[in-house]
CSV table of C-alpha atoms and ligand atoms in Angstrom, one decimal:
chain,number,residue,atom,x,y,z
E,1,MET,CA,15.8,22.2,-32.2
E,2,ALA,CA,11.9,21.6,-32.4
E,3,LEU,CA,13.1,19.3,-34.8
E,4,VAL,CA,14.8,17.0,-32.6
E,5,LEU,CA,12.9,17.4,-29.3
E,6,VAL,CA,9.8,15.7,-31.8
E,7,LEU,CA,11.5,13.2,-32.7
E,8,ALA,CA,12.5,12.4,-29.1
E,9,ALA,CA,9.0,12.5,-28.4
E,10,ALA,CA,8.2,10.6,-31.9
E,11,LEU,CA,10.2,7.7,-30.9
E,12,TRP,CA,8.6,7.3,-27.1
E,13,GLY,CA,5.6,8.0,-28.4
E,14,LEU,CA,6.2,4.9,-30.8
E,15,GLY,CA,8.1,2.9,-28.1
E,16,HIS,CA,5.2,2.7,-25.6
E,17,LEU,CA,2.4,2.3,-28.7
E,18,MET,CA,5.2,-0.8,-29.4
E,19,LYS,CA,5.6,-2.0,-25.9
E,20,VAL,CA,8.8,-1.2,-25.3
E,21,PRO,CA,9.5,-0.8,-21.6
E,22,VAL,CA,10.4,2.3,-20.3
E,23,ALA,CA,13.9,1.6,-19.9
E,24,GLY,CA,13.9,0.9,-23.9
E,25,ARG,CA,12.3,4.3,-24.6
E,26,GLN,CA,15.1,5.7,-22.2
E,27,ALA,CA,17.5,4.6,-24.1
E,28,MET,CA,16.4,5.8,-27.7
E,29,VAL,CA,16.0,9.5,-26.5
E,30,GLY,CA,19.2,8.9,-24.8
E,31,LEU,CA,20.7,7.8,-28.1
E,32,LEU,CA,19.3,10.4,-30.0
E,33,PHE,CA,20.9,13.3,-27.7
E,34,VAL,CA,24.7,11.6,-28.5
E,35,ALA,CA,23.8,11.4,-32.0
E,36,VAL,CA,22.7,15.6,-32.0
E,37,VAL,CA,25.4,16.1,-29.6
E,38,SER,CA,28.4,14.3,-32.0
E,39,LEU,CA,26.5,16.2,-34.9
E,40,HIS,CA,27.4,19.3,-33.3
E,41,LEU,CA,31.7,18.6,-32.2
E,42,VAL,CA,31.9,16.6,-35.5
E,43,LEU,CA,30.4,18.9,-38.1
E,44,PRO,CA,31.6,22.0,-39.0
E,45,ALA,CA,30.0,25.2,-38.2
E,46,GLY,CA,27.7,26.4,-40.4
E,47,HIS,CA,26.7,22.7,-42.2
E,48,PRO,CA,23.1,22.8,-43.0
E,49,LEU,CA,22.5,19.6,-40.3
E,50,ARG,CA,24.0,21.6,-37.2
E,51,GLU,CA,21.8,24.9,-38.2
E,52,ALA,CA,18.7,22.0,-38.6
E,53,THR,CA,19.7,20.6,-34.7
E,54,GLY,CA,19.8,23.8,-32.7
E,55,GLY,CA,23.0,25.4,-34.1
E,56,SER,CA,25.5,25.0,-30.9
E,57,ALA,CA,25.9,21.9,-28.8
E,58,GLY,CA,26.6,23.9,-25.5
E,59,GLU,CA,22.1,24.0,-25.8
E,60,TRP,CA,22.1,20.5,-25.5
E,61,LEU,CA,24.7,19.2,-23.0
E,62,VAL,CA,22.8,22.4,-20.5
E,63,LEU,CA,19.5,21.0,-21.6
E,64,GLY,CA,20.6,17.1,-21.0
E,65,GLY,CA,22.3,18.4,-17.8
E,66,LEU,CA,19.2,19.5,-17.1
E,67,VAL,CA,17.9,16.9,-17.8
E,68,ALA,CA,20.2,14.1,-16.1
E,69,LEU,CA,19.3,16.1,-12.3
E,70,VAL,CA,15.0,15.7,-12.2
E,71,TRP,CA,16.4,12.1,-12.3
E,72,LEU,CA,19.1,11.7,-10.1
E,73,TYR,CA,16.0,13.8,-7.8
E,74,ALA,CA,13.4,11.6,-9.0
E,75,ARG,CA,15.5,8.1,-7.9
E,76,GLY,CA,16.7,9.3,-4.7
E,77,LEU,CA,13.2,10.1,-3.5
E,78,GLY,CA,12.6,6.8,-4.1
E,79,ARG,CA,15.3,5.4,-2.5
E,80,LEU,CA,14.5,7.3,0.1
E,81,ARG,CA,10.8,6.4,0.7
E,82,ARG,CA,12.4,2.4,0.5
E,83,ARG,CA,14.3,3.3,3.3
E,84,VAL,CA,11.0,3.8,6.2
E,85,ARG,CA,11.8,2.2,8.7
E,86,PRO,CA,9.9,-2.0,8.4
E,87,GLU,CA,7.9,-1.6,11.5
E,88,ASN,CA,5.9,1.5,10.7
E,89,ARG,CA,4.5,-1.4,7.4
E,90,PRO,CA,1.8,-2.3,7.6
E,91,PRO,CA,1.9,-5.7,8.1
E,92,PRO,CA,1.4,-7.9,4.4
E,93,ASP,CA,-1.8,-9.9,6.2
E,94,SER,CA,-3.4,-7.1,6.7
E,95,ALA,CA,-6.4,-7.3,5.1
E,96,ALA,CA,-5.9,-11.1,6.7
E,97,GLU,CA,-6.4,-12.5,10.1
E,98,GLY,CA,-7.5,-10.1,12.8
E,99,ALA,CA,-8.3,-6.9,9.8
E,100,PHE,CA,-10.0,-3.6,12.0
E,101,ARG,CA,-13.7,-3.7,11.8
E,102,ALA,CA,-15.4,-0.1,11.2
E,103,GLY,CA,-15.2,2.2,14.1
E,104,GLU,CA,-11.9,0.4,16.1
E,105,LEU,CA,-9.6,2.9,14.5
E,106,ASP,CA,-11.3,5.3,16.2
E,107,ARG,CA,-11.4,3.7,19.3
E,108,TYR,CA,-7.8,2.8,19.4
E,109,ALA,CA,-6.5,6.0,17.7
E,110,ARG,CA,-4.3,7.3,21.2
E,111,HIS,CA,-2.4,4.0,21.6
E,112,ILE,CA,-1.4,3.9,17.3
E,113,MET,CA,-0.6,7.8,17.7
E,114,LEU,CA,2.5,5.4,20.3
E,115,ARG,CA,6.0,5.2,18.8
E,116,GLU,CA,6.5,1.8,20.4
E,117,ILE,CA,2.9,0.8,19.6
E,118,GLY,CA,1.5,2.2,16.5
E,119,GLY,CA,-0.3,-0.5,14.3
E,120,PRO,CA,1.4,-3.2,14.2
E,121,GLY,CA,1.2,-3.1,17.9
E,122,GLN,CA,-2.3,-2.6,17.4
E,123,ARG,CA,-3.3,-5.9,15.5
E,124,ALA,CA,-0.9,-7.4,17.1
E,125,LEU,CA,-2.9,-6.9,19.8
E,126,LYS,CA,-6.1,-8.6,18.7
E,127,ASN,CA,-4.4,-11.0,17.2
E,128,ALA,CA,-3.6,-11.6,21.0
E,129,ARG,CA,-5.0,-15.3,23.4
E,130,VAL,CA,-4.5,-14.0,27.3
E,131,LEU,CA,-5.6,-16.1,29.1
E,132,VAL,CA,-6.8,-14.7,33.2
E,133,ILE,CA,-6.5,-17.3,36.1
E,134,GLY,CA,-9.0,-15.5,38.2
E,135,ALA,CA,-11.9,-12.6,37.3
E,136,GLY,CA,-11.2,-11.6,41.7
E,137,GLY,CA,-9.2,-8.7,42.5
E,138,LEU,CA,-6.0,-9.0,39.9
E,139,GLY,CA,-8.8,-10.4,37.5
E,140,ALA,CA,-10.8,-7.7,37.3
E,141,PRO,CA,-8.4,-4.8,36.1
E,142,VAL,CA,-5.7,-6.4,34.0
E,143,MET,CA,-9.8,-7.7,32.1
E,144,LEU,CA,-10.9,-4.4,31.9
E,145,TYR,CA,-7.9,-2.7,30.6
E,146,LEU,CA,-6.8,-5.4,28.3
E,147,ALA,CA,-10.3,-4.9,27.0
E,148,ALA,CA,-10.4,-1.0,26.9
E,149,ALA,CA,-7.2,-2.0,24.9
E,150,GLY,CA,-8.2,-4.1,22.6
E,151,VAL,CA,-6.9,-7.5,23.2
E,152,GLY,CA,-8.7,-9.5,20.4
E,153,THR,CA,-8.9,-13.0,22.7
E,154,ILE,CA,-10.1,-13.0,27.1
E,155,GLY,CA,-10.1,-16.3,28.4
E,156,VAL,CA,-11.4,-16.0,32.0
E,157,ILE,CA,-11.2,-19.0,34.4
E,158,ASP,CA,-12.9,-18.8,37.9
E,159,ASP,CA,-15.4,-21.4,40.0
E,160,ASP,CA,-16.7,-18.4,42.1
E,161,VAL,CA,-19.6,-16.7,41.8
E,162,VAL,CA,-19.7,-12.8,42.6
E,163,GLU,CA,-21.0,-12.1,46.7
E,164,GLU,CA,-20.8,-8.4,48.6
E,165,THR,CA,-17.6,-8.5,49.8
E,166,ASN,CA,-15.8,-9.4,46.2
E,167,LEU,CA,-16.9,-5.4,45.5
E,168,GLN,CA,-14.9,-3.9,47.7
E,169,ARG,CA,-11.8,-3.8,45.3
E,170,GLN,CA,-13.4,-6.6,42.3
E,171,ILE,CA,-14.5,-3.4,40.4
E,172,ILE,CA,-14.7,-5.8,37.2
E,173,HIS,CA,-18.4,-6.7,38.8
E,174,ALA,CA,-21.9,-4.7,40.0
E,175,ASP,CA,-24.3,-5.5,42.7
E,176,ALA,CA,-26.7,-6.3,40.7
E,177,ARG,CA,-24.2,-9.5,39.7
E,178,ILE,CA,-24.1,-10.8,43.0
E,179,GLY,CA,-25.0,-14.5,42.8
E,180,MET,CA,-23.7,-14.6,39.1
E,181,PRO,CA,-20.6,-16.8,38.6
E,182,LYS,CA,-17.7,-14.4,38.3
E,183,VAL,CA,-16.4,-15.4,34.1
E,184,PHE,CA,-20.3,-14.7,33.5
E,185,SER,CA,-20.4,-11.3,35.2
E,186,ALA,CA,-16.9,-10.2,33.9
E,187,GLU,CA,-17.6,-11.3,29.9
E,188,ALA,CA,-21.4,-9.5,31.3
E,189,ALA,CA,-18.8,-6.1,32.0
E,190,ILE,CA,-16.0,-6.6,29.0
E,191,LYS,CA,-18.6,-7.1,26.0
E,192,ALA,CA,-19.9,-3.6,27.2
E,193,LEU,CA,-16.5,-2.2,27.9
E,194,ASN,CA,-15.3,-3.4,23.8
E,195,PRO,CA,-18.0,-5.7,22.2
E,196,HIS,CA,-15.2,-6.9,19.8
E,197,VAL,CA,-13.3,-8.8,21.6
E,198,THR,CA,-13.6,-12.2,22.4
E,199,VAL,CA,-14.5,-13.3,25.9
E,200,ARG,CA,-14.0,-17.2,26.6
E,201,PRO,CA,-15.1,-18.0,30.3
E,202,TYR,CA,-14.7,-21.1,31.8
E,203,HIS,CA,-16.1,-21.7,35.4
E,204,ARG,CA,-14.5,-23.9,36.8
E,205,ARG,CA,-11.2,-24.0,39.0
E,206,LEU,CA,-7.8,-25.2,36.7
E,207,ASP,CA,-6.9,-28.3,37.8
E,208,GLY,CA,-4.0,-30.5,36.3
E,209,ALA,CA,-6.9,-32.7,34.1
E,210,ILE,CA,-7.9,-29.5,31.5
E,211,ALA,CA,-4.5,-27.2,32.5
E,212,HIS,CA,-2.6,-28.2,29.1
E,213,ASP,CA,-4.8,-28.2,26.9
E,214,LEU,CA,-6.6,-25.1,27.9
E,215,PHE,CA,-2.8,-22.8,27.9
E,216,THR,CA,-1.6,-24.0,24.2
E,217,ASP,CA,-4.9,-22.1,23.4
E,218,TYR,CA,-3.2,-19.2,24.6
E,219,ASP,CA,0.4,-16.9,24.2
E,220,LEU,CA,-0.2,-15.5,27.9
E,221,ILE,CA,-0.8,-16.3,30.8
E,222,ILE,CA,-2.4,-14.1,33.2
E,223,ASP,CA,-1.7,-15.1,37.3
E,224,GLY,CA,-4.3,-13.4,39.0
E,225,THR,CA,-4.8,-16.0,41.3
E,226,ASP,CA,-5.4,-16.1,44.9
E,227,ASN,CA,-3.8,-19.7,45.9
E,228,PHE,CA,-0.9,-21.7,45.7
E,229,ASP,CA,-1.4,-24.5,45.0
E,230,THR,CA,-3.2,-23.1,40.9
E,231,ARG,CA,-0.1,-21.0,40.6
E,232,TYR,CA,2.1,-23.5,40.7
E,233,LEU,CA,0.6,-26.1,38.7
E,234,ALA,CA,-0.1,-23.2,36.5
E,235,ASN,CA,3.4,-21.9,36.3
E,236,ARG,CA,4.9,-25.7,35.7
E,237,VAL,CA,1.9,-25.6,32.6
E,238,ALA,CA,3.1,-22.3,31.5
E,239,VAL,CA,7.4,-22.9,31.3
E,240,GLU,CA,6.2,-26.1,29.8
E,241,LEU,CA,4.5,-24.9,26.8
E,242,SER,CA,6.8,-21.9,26.9
E,243,LEU,CA,4.1,-19.6,27.6
E,244,PRO,CA,5.1,-16.1,29.4
E,245,MET,CA,3.4,-15.9,32.4
E,246,ILE,CA,2.9,-12.7,34.5
E,247,SER,CA,2.1,-12.7,37.8
E,248,GLY,CA,0.8,-10.1,40.8
E,249,ALA,CA,0.1,-11.1,43.8
E,250,LEU,CA,-1.2,-9.2,46.9
E,251,ALA,CA,-0.7,-8.9,51.0
E,252,GLN,CA,-2.8,-5.9,52.8
E,253,TRP,CA,-0.9,-3.2,51.6
E,254,GLU,CA,1.6,-4.3,49.9
E,255,GLY,CA,1.0,-6.2,46.0
E,256,GLN,CA,3.7,-6.9,43.0
E,257,VAL,CA,4.7,-8.1,39.9
E,258,SER,CA,6.7,-9.7,37.4
E,259,THR,CA,6.7,-11.3,34.4
E,260,PHE,CA,7.9,-15.4,34.6
E,261,HIS,CA,9.4,-16.8,31.4
E,262,PRO,CA,12.7,-19.4,31.3
E,263,ALA,CA,11.8,-19.2,27.4
E,264,GLY,CA,13.0,-15.9,26.9
E,265,GLY,CA,15.7,-15.6,30.1
E,266,ALA,CA,13.9,-15.1,33.1
E,267,PRO,CA,12.9,-17.3,35.6
E,268,CYS,CA,10.2,-18.8,36.7
E,269,TYR,CA,7.2,-18.3,39.5
E,270,ARG,CA,8.7,-21.4,41.4
E,271,CYS,CA,12.4,-20.3,41.2
E,272,ILE,CA,11.8,-17.4,43.3
E,273,PHE,CA,9.7,-19.4,45.5
E,274,PRO,CA,10.8,-22.9,45.9
E,275,ALA,CA,7.7,-23.7,47.9
E,276,PRO,CA,4.7,-22.5,49.0
E,277,PRO,CA,4.4,-19.9,52.3
E,278,ALA,CA,3.5,-21.5,55.6
E,279,PRO,CA,0.0,-20.7,56.1
E,280,HIS,CA,0.5,-18.3,58.9
E,281,LEU,CA,2.4,-16.3,57.1
E,282,ALA,CA,0.8,-16.2,53.6
E,283,PRO,CA,-2.7,-15.3,55.2
E,284,SER,CA,-5.6,-14.8,52.2
E,285,CYS,CA,-7.5,-11.2,51.8
E,286,ALA,CA,-10.8,-13.3,53.6
E,287,GLU,CA,-8.6,-14.0,56.6
E,288,ALA,CA,-5.9,-10.7,57.0
E,289,GLY,CA,-8.1,-8.0,54.9
E,290,VAL,CA,-6.6,-5.9,51.6
E,291,LEU,CA,-6.4,-2.1,51.0
E,292,GLY,CA,-9.0,-2.0,48.3
E,293,PRO,CA,-6.9,0.4,45.8
E,294,LEU,CA,-4.6,-2.4,45.8
E,295,PRO,CA,-5.9,-4.9,43.5
E,296,GLY,CA,-6.4,-2.1,40.8
E,297,ILE,CA,-2.6,-0.6,40.9
E,298,ILE,CA,-1.5,-3.7,41.2
E,299,GLY,CA,-3.6,-5.5,38.5
E,300,THR,CA,-3.3,-2.2,36.0
E,301,MET,CA,1.0,-3.1,35.9
E,302,MET,CA,-0.3,-5.9,35.2
E,303,ALA,CA,-2.6,-5.0,32.3
E,304,ALA,CA,0.8,-2.3,31.3
E,305,GLU,CA,2.8,-5.6,31.6
E,306,ALA,CA,0.5,-7.0,29.0
E,307,VAL,CA,0.1,-4.6,26.4
E,308,LYS,CA,4.1,-4.5,26.2
E,309,GLU,CA,4.8,-8.1,26.3
E,310,ILE,CA,2.4,-8.9,23.3
E,311,THR,CA,3.9,-5.1,20.7
E,312,GLY,CA,7.3,-5.9,22.3
E,313,ALA,CA,7.3,-2.5,23.3
E,314,GLY,CA,9.5,-1.3,26.5
E,315,GLN,CA,11.5,-3.4,28.4
E,316,GLY,CA,8.9,-6.1,30.3
E,317,LEU,CA,9.4,-6.9,34.2
E,318,ARG,CA,11.5,-10.8,33.3
E,319,GLY,CA,14.4,-11.4,35.5
E,320,ARG,CA,12.5,-8.3,38.2
E,321,MET,CA,9.5,-7.8,40.3
E,322,VAL,CA,7.7,-4.7,41.3
E,323,ILE,CA,6.7,-4.1,44.7
E,324,TRP,CA,4.8,-1.5,45.7
E,325,ASP,CA,3.4,-0.6,49.4
E,326,ALA,CA,0.6,1.4,49.0
E,327,LEU,CA,1.0,2.5,53.1
E,328,PHE,CA,4.2,4.6,52.1
E,329,GLY,CA,3.0,5.1,48.9
E,330,GLU,CA,7.1,3.5,48.1
E,331,SER,CA,8.0,1.1,45.7
E,332,ARG,CA,11.1,-0.9,44.5
E,333,THR,CA,12.0,-2.8,42.1
E,334,ILE,CA,14.2,-6.1,42.6
E,335,ALA,CA,16.6,-8.5,40.4
E,336,LEU,CA,15.5,-12.0,40.1
E,337,LYS,CA,17.8,-14.4,39.0
E,338,PRO,CA,16.5,-18.2,38.2
E,339,ARG,CA,17.7,-21.2,40.5
E,340,ALA,CA,19.7,-23.9,38.7
E,341,ASP,CA,18.1,-26.3,40.8
E,342,CYS,CA,14.7,-25.8,40.1
E,343,PRO,CA,12.6,-28.5,39.7
E,344,ASP,CA,10.0,-26.4,36.9
E,345,CYS,CA,12.3,-25.0,35.2
E,346,GLY,CA,16.4,-26.9,35.9
E,347,GLY,CA,17.3,-22.7,36.0
E,348,GLY,CA,15.7,-20.7,33.4
E,349,LYS,CA,15.9,-23.1,30.8
E,350,GLY,CA,12.6,-24.1,30.2
E,351,ALA,CA,11.7,-27.6,30.8
F,401,ZN,ZN1,12.4,-22.2,37.6
C-alpha cells in the first residue's frame, strides 16, 4: 500500500514541478486509484502485484470514500461562503472614493453594527452630499446629527446672522457667536463635532438665479426654511432635478415632517400645499412664538429620515407626513397623495 501512496505523492510532486493545474493533478492521482482498485478486482488473490499494492480492494475503497467525503465537505463550505449576502460584502471600490480615515471606523462603530446600515451604509453616508436650506431651528439639529452620523459633505445656505433670540432653540449656534453669519457659526460647530465632514457654507439667500446650479451638486435637499417663497422654489428645483426633499415645518407647539419625491412615487410639497396660506394663518416663529425643543424633535426626525434615505434603511416618509403635537404629547401619521394637476410635478411623475 505504501508503494502506491509514494507513487501518488510522486505524481502530485511531478505535476507541481511541471506546473500542471490542481484539477489535472487530482485527475492523475484519481486514475492511479482506479488502476489500483481494478488490479485488485481483476487479478486473482495472492498475485504478486496485488500483494505489492495492499492485498485487497476493500482498504482502497474505504480510503477513496474518506477522500471523497473530505472533498465534498470542502466544496460545500466554499459554496456556503459564496452565498454570503451581497449587502454585507464590502463594495468593490472600497479603496477608492470615500475611504475612511484613521479613527472613523471607531467613531461610526454603533452605526456599522446596525444591520440596516453596516459598512456599506456608513460608506454611503460618507459619500452623500446633503444641502440644508436654513441654518435656524430645524437646520441646527439636522446639521449636528448629520455631521455626527458621518455625512461626508454638508452644504448650508442662509443669509441671517446669529441673534440672541435664536439661541432659545437653534442649538448649533453659541452665545459667543452672536453677530456671526449663521452658516459660518454652523460650520464652526460641525467642524468641532466631526472634523471628517466637508462643510460648504453659502452666506446668501436661496433664489432662482442660483438654485438650479447649487442643487445639482447635492443628492438630497433638507428644507428647514421659514418662508414659503424659498420652500416653493426649493420644491420646484428639487422636482426638476429628481432630488428627494425632506421638509419640516413648525408652528408654536406643533411640527410636521415628510419626504417629498415625485420621481420616487411620492407627492411633492406643492401637491400637498398648492398655495401659500394667508399670512395671518401661518405666522412666523417671531410673530407667534415656538417651543424651544420642538425644532429639536422635528429636525432630529428629519436627520433620521435623511440617514434612511441615504442608506436605504427601513421605510421613509415618502407619501406620509408625521405631525407631532408637543402640547399634548401626541403624534399622528397621515397618508399624502400626488395631485394630478400639480403645476410643479404633474401628479407625482416628476417635471
Ligand atoms: Zn406635486
